[in-house]
PDB file of C-alpha atoms in Angstrom:
ATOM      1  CA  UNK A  14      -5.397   5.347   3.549  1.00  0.00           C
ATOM      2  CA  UNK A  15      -4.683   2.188   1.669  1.00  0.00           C
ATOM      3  CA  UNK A  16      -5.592   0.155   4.950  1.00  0.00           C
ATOM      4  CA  UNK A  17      -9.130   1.650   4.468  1.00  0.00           C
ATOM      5  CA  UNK A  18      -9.445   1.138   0.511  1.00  0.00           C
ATOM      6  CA  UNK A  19      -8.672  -2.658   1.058  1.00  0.00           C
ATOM      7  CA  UNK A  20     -10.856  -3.344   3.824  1.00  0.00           C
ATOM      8  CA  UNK A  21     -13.763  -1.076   1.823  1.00  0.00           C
ATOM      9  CA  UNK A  22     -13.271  -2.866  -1.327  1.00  0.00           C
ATOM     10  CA  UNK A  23     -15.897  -4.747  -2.112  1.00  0.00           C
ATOM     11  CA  UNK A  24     -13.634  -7.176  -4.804  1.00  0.00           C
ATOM     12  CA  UNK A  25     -11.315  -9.455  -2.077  1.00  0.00           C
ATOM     13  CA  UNK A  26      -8.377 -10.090  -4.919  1.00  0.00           C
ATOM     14  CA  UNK A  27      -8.597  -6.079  -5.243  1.00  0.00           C
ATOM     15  CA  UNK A  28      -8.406  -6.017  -1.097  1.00  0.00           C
ATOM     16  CA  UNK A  29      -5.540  -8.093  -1.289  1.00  0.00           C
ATOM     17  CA  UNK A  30      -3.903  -6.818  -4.021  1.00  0.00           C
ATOM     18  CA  UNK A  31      -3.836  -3.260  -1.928  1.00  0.00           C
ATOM     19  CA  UNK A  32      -2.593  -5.079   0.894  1.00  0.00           C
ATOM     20  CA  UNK A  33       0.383  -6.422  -1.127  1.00  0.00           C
ATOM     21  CA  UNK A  34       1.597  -2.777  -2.411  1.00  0.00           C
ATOM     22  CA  UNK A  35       1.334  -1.822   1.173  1.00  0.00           C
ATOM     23  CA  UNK A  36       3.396  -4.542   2.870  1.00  0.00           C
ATOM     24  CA  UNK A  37       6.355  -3.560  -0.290  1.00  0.00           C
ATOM     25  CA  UNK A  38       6.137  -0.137   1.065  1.00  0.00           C
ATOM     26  CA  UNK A  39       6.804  -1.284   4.492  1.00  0.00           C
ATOM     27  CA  UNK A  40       9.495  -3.573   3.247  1.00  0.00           C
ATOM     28  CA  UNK A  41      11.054  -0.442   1.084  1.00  0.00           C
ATOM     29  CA  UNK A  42      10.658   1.377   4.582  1.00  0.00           C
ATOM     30  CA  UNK A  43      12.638  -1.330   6.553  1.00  0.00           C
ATOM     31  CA  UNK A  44       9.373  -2.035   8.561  1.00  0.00           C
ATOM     32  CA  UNK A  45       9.318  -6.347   8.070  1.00  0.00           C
ATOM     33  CA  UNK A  46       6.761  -6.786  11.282  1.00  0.00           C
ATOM     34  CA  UNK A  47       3.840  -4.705   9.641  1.00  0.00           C
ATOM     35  CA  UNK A  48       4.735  -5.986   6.112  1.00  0.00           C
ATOM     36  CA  UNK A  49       4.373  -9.430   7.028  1.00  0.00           C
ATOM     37  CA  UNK A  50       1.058  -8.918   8.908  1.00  0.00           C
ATOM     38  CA  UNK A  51      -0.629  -7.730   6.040  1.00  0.00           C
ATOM     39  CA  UNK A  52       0.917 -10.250   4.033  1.00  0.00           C
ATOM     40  CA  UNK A  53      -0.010 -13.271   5.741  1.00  0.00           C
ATOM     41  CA  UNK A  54      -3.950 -11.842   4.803  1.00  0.00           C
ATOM     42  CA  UNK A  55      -2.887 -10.796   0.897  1.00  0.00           C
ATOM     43  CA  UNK A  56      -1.507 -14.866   1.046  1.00  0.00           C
ATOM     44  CA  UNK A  57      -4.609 -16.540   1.979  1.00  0.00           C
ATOM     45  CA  UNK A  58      -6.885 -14.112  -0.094  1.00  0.00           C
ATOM     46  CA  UNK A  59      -4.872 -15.019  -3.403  1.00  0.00           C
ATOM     47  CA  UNK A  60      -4.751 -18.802  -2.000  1.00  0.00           C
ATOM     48  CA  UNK A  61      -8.550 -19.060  -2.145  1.00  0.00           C
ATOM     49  CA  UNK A  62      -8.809 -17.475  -5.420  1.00  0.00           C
ATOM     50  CA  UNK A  63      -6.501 -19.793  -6.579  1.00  0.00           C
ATOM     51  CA  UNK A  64      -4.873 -16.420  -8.457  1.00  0.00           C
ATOM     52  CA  UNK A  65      -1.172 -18.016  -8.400  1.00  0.00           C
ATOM     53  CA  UNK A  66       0.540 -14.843 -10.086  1.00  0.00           C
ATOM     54  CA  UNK A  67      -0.911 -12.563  -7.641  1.00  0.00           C
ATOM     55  CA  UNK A  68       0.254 -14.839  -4.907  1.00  0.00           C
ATOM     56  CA  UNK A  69       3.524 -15.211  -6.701  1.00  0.00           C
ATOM     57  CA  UNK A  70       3.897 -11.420  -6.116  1.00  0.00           C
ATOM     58  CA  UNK A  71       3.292 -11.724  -2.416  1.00  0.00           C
ATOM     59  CA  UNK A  72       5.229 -14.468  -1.774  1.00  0.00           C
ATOM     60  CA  UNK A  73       8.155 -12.132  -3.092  1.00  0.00           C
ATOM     61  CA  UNK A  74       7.229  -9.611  -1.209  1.00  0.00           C
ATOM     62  CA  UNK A  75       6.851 -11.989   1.717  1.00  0.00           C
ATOM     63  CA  UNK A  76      10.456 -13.486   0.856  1.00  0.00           C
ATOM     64  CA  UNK A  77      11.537  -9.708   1.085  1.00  0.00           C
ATOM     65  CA  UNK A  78      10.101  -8.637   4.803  1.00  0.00           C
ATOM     66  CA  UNK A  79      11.553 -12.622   6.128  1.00  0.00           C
ATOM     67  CA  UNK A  80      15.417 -11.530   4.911  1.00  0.00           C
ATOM     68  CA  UNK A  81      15.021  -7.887   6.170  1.00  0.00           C
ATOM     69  CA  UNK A  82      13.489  -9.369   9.573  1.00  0.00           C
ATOM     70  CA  UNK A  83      16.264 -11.742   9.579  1.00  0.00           C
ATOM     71  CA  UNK A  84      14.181 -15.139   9.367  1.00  0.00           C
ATOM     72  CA  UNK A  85      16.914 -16.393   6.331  1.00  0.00           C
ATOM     73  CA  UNK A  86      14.715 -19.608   5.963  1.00  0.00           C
ATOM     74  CA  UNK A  87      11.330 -18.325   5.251  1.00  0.00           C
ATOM     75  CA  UNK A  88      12.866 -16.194   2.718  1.00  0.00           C
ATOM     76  CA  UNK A  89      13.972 -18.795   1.179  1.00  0.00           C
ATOM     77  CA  UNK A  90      10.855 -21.462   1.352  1.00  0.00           C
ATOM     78  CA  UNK A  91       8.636 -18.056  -0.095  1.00  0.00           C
ATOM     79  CA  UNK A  92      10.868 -17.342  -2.859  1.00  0.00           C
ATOM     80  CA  UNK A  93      11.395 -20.830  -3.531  1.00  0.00           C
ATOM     81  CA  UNK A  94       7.380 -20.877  -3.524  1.00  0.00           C
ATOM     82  CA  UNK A  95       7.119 -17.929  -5.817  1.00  0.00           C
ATOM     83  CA  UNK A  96       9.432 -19.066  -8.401  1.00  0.00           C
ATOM     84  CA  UNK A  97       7.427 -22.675  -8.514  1.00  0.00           C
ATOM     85  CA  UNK A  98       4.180 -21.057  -9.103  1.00  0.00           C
ATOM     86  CA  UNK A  99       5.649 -18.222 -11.964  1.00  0.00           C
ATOM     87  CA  UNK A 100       7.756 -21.345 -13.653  1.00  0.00           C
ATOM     88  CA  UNK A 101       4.495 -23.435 -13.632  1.00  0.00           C
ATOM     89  CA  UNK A 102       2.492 -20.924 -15.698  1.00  0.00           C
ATOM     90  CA  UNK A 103       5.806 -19.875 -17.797  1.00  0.00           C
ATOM     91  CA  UNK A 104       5.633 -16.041 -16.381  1.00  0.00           C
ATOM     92  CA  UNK A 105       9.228 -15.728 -17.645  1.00  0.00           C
ATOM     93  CA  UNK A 106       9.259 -11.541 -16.779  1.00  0.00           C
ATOM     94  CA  UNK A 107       8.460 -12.516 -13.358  1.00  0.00           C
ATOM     95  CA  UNK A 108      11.161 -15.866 -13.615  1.00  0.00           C
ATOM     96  CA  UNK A 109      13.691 -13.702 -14.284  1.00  0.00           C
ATOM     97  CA  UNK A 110      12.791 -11.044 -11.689  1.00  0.00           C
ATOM     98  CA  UNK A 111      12.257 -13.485  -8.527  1.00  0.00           C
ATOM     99  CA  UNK A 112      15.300 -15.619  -9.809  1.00  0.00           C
ATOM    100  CA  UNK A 113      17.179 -12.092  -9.340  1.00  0.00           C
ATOM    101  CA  UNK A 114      15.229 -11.764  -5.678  1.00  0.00           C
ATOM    102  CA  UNK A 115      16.419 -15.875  -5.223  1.00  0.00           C
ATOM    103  CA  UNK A 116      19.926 -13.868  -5.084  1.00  0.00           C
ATOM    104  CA  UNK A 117      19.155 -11.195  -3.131  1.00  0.00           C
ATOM    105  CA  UNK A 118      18.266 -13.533  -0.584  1.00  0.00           C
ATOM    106  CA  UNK A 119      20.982 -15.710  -1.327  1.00  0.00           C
ATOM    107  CA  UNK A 120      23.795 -12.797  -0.855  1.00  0.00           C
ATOM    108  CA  UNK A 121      21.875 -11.624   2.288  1.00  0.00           C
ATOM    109  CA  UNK A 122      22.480 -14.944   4.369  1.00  0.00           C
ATOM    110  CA  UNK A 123      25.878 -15.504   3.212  1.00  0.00           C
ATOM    111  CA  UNK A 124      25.993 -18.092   0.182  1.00  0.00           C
ATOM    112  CA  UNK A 125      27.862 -16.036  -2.021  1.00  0.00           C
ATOM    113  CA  UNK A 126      28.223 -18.791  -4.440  1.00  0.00           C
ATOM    114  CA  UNK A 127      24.199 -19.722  -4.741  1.00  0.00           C
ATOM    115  CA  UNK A 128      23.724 -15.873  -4.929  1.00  0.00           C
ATOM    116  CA  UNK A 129      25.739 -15.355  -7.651  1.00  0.00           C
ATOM    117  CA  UNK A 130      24.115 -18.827  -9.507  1.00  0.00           C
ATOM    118  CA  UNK A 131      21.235 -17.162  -9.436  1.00  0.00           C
ATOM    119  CA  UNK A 132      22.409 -13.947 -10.406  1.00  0.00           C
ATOM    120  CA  UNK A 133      24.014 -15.600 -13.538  1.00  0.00           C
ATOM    121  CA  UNK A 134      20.747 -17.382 -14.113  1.00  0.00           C
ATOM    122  CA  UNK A 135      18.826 -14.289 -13.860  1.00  0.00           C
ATOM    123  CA  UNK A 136      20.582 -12.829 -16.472  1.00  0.00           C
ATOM    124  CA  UNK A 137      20.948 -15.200 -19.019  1.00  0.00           C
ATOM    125  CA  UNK A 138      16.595 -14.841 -18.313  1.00  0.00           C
ATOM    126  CA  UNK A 139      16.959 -10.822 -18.870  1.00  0.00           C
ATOM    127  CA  UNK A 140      18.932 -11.242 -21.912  1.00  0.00           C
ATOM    128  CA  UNK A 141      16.546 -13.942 -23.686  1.00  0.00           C
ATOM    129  CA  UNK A 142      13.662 -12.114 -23.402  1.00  0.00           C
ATOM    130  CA  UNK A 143      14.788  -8.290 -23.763  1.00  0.00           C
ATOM    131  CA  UNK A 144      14.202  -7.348 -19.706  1.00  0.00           C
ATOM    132  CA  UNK A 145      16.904  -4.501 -19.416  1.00  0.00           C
ATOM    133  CA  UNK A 146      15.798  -3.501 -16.279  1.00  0.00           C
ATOM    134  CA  UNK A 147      16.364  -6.927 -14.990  1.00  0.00           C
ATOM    135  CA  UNK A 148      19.525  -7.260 -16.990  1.00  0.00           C
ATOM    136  CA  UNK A 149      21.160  -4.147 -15.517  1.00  0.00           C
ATOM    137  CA  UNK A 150      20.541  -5.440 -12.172  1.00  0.00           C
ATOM    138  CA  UNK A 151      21.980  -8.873 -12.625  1.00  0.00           C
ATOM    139  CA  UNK A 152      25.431  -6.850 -14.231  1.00  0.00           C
ATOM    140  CA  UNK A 153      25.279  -4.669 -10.628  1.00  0.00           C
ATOM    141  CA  UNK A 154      24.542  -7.691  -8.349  1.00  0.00           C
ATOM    142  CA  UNK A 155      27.184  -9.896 -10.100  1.00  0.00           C
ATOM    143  CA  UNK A 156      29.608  -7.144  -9.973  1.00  0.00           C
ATOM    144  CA  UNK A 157      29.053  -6.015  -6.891  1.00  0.00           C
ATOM    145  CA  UNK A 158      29.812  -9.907  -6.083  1.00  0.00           C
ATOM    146  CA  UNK A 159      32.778  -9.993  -7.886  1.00  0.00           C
ATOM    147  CA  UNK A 160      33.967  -6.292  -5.873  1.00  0.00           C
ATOM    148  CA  UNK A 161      33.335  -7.955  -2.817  1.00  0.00           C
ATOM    149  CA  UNK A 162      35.901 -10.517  -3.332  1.00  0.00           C
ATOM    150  CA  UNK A 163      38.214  -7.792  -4.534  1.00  0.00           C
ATOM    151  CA  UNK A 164      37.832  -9.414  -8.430  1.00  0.00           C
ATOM    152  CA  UNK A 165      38.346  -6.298  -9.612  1.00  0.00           C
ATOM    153  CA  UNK A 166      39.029  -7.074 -13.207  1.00  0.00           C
ATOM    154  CA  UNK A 167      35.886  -9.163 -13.635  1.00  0.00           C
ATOM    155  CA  UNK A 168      33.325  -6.640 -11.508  1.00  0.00           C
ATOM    156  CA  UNK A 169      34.418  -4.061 -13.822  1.00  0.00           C
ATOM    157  CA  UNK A 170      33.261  -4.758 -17.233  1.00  0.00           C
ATOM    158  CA  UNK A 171      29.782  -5.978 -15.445  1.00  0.00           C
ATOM    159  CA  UNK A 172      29.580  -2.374 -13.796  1.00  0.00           C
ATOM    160  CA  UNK A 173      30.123  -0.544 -17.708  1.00  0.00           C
ATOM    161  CA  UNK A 174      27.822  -3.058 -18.787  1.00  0.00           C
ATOM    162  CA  UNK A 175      25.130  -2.066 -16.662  1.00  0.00           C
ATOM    163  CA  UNK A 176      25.691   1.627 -16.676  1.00  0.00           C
ATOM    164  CA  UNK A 177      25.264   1.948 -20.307  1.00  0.00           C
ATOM    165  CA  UNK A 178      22.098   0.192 -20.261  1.00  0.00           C
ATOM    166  CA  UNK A 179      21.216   2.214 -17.550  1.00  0.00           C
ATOM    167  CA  UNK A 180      22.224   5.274 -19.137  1.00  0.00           C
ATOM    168  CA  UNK A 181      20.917   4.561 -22.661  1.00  0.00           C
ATOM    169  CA  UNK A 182      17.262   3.815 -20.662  1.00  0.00           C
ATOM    170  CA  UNK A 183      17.369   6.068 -18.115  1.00  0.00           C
ATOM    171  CA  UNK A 184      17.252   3.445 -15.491  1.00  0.00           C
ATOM    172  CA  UNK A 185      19.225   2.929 -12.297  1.00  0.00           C
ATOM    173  CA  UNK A 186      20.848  -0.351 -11.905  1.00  0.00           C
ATOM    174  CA  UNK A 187      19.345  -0.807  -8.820  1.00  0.00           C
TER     175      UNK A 187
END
């Protein structure tokens, strides 16, 4: 269904703006292939609008179906991408949120010291400009860092941290 609202839509941002939500769900589904084939065509619509938060978002999303599909660099080069463009314009929501993604990516190919850099940074971002969503995560990522180097003492006042945000919210910390 959403393949046939974005190539019906008369608006091509609005096409490739559907076409973005769709290649997240095949990321969320574990399907990187299909994701990045409908990203490539969400990229270059954005490109020629010259819409650089919209193409922010899919080079996320883009940095997300490279690390699943195991291509470690192109994760990296798109997130790097996606943070230039949202620090340019001073999106500091999305900053903080793709700096978080930056350590996603990081932790996934192994630099558990640039993961948890960005981690740190990402939070310090959360906590200046009241994102508790993004906050909570950070706590979980850092701590989940810090568990996986059997730092017990340090992952868990990051883990309380996050749960009673979490809990006072009604979020999940990831």
């Amino acid at each position: 269904q959403a393949m046939t609202e974005a190539e019906t839509a008369s608006d091509p941002v609005l096409a490739a703006e559907i076409l973005n939500d769709l290649s997240y769900n095949y990321v969320l589904a574990g399907e990187p292939e299909l994701a990045l084939q409908h990203l490539q065509r969400s990229l270059d619509i954005f490109r020629e609008a010259g819409d650089d938060l919209r193409l922010s978002w899919a080079l996320e999303s883009m940095a997300q179906a490279h690390l699943l599909g195991g291509n470690n660099s192109e994760a990296l080069i798109c997130i790097q991408e996606a943070l230039d463009l949202v620090l340019r314009h001073e999106v500091w929501r999305d900053v903080a949120r793709f700096t978080l993604s930056a350590g996603e990516i990081f932790r996934g190919v192994g630099d558990r010291a640039a993961a948890l850099d960005m981690f740190q940074e990402g939070l310090e971002l959360a906590r200046r400009y009241a994102l508790l969503g993004d906050e909570c995560s950070a706590l979980y990522s850092i701590a989940e860092i810090n568990q996986a180097a059997e730092d017990y003492d340090q992952a868990l006042p990051l883990l309380l941290e996050a749960a009673a945000i979490a809990e006072r919210t009604g979020m999940k910390p990831h």
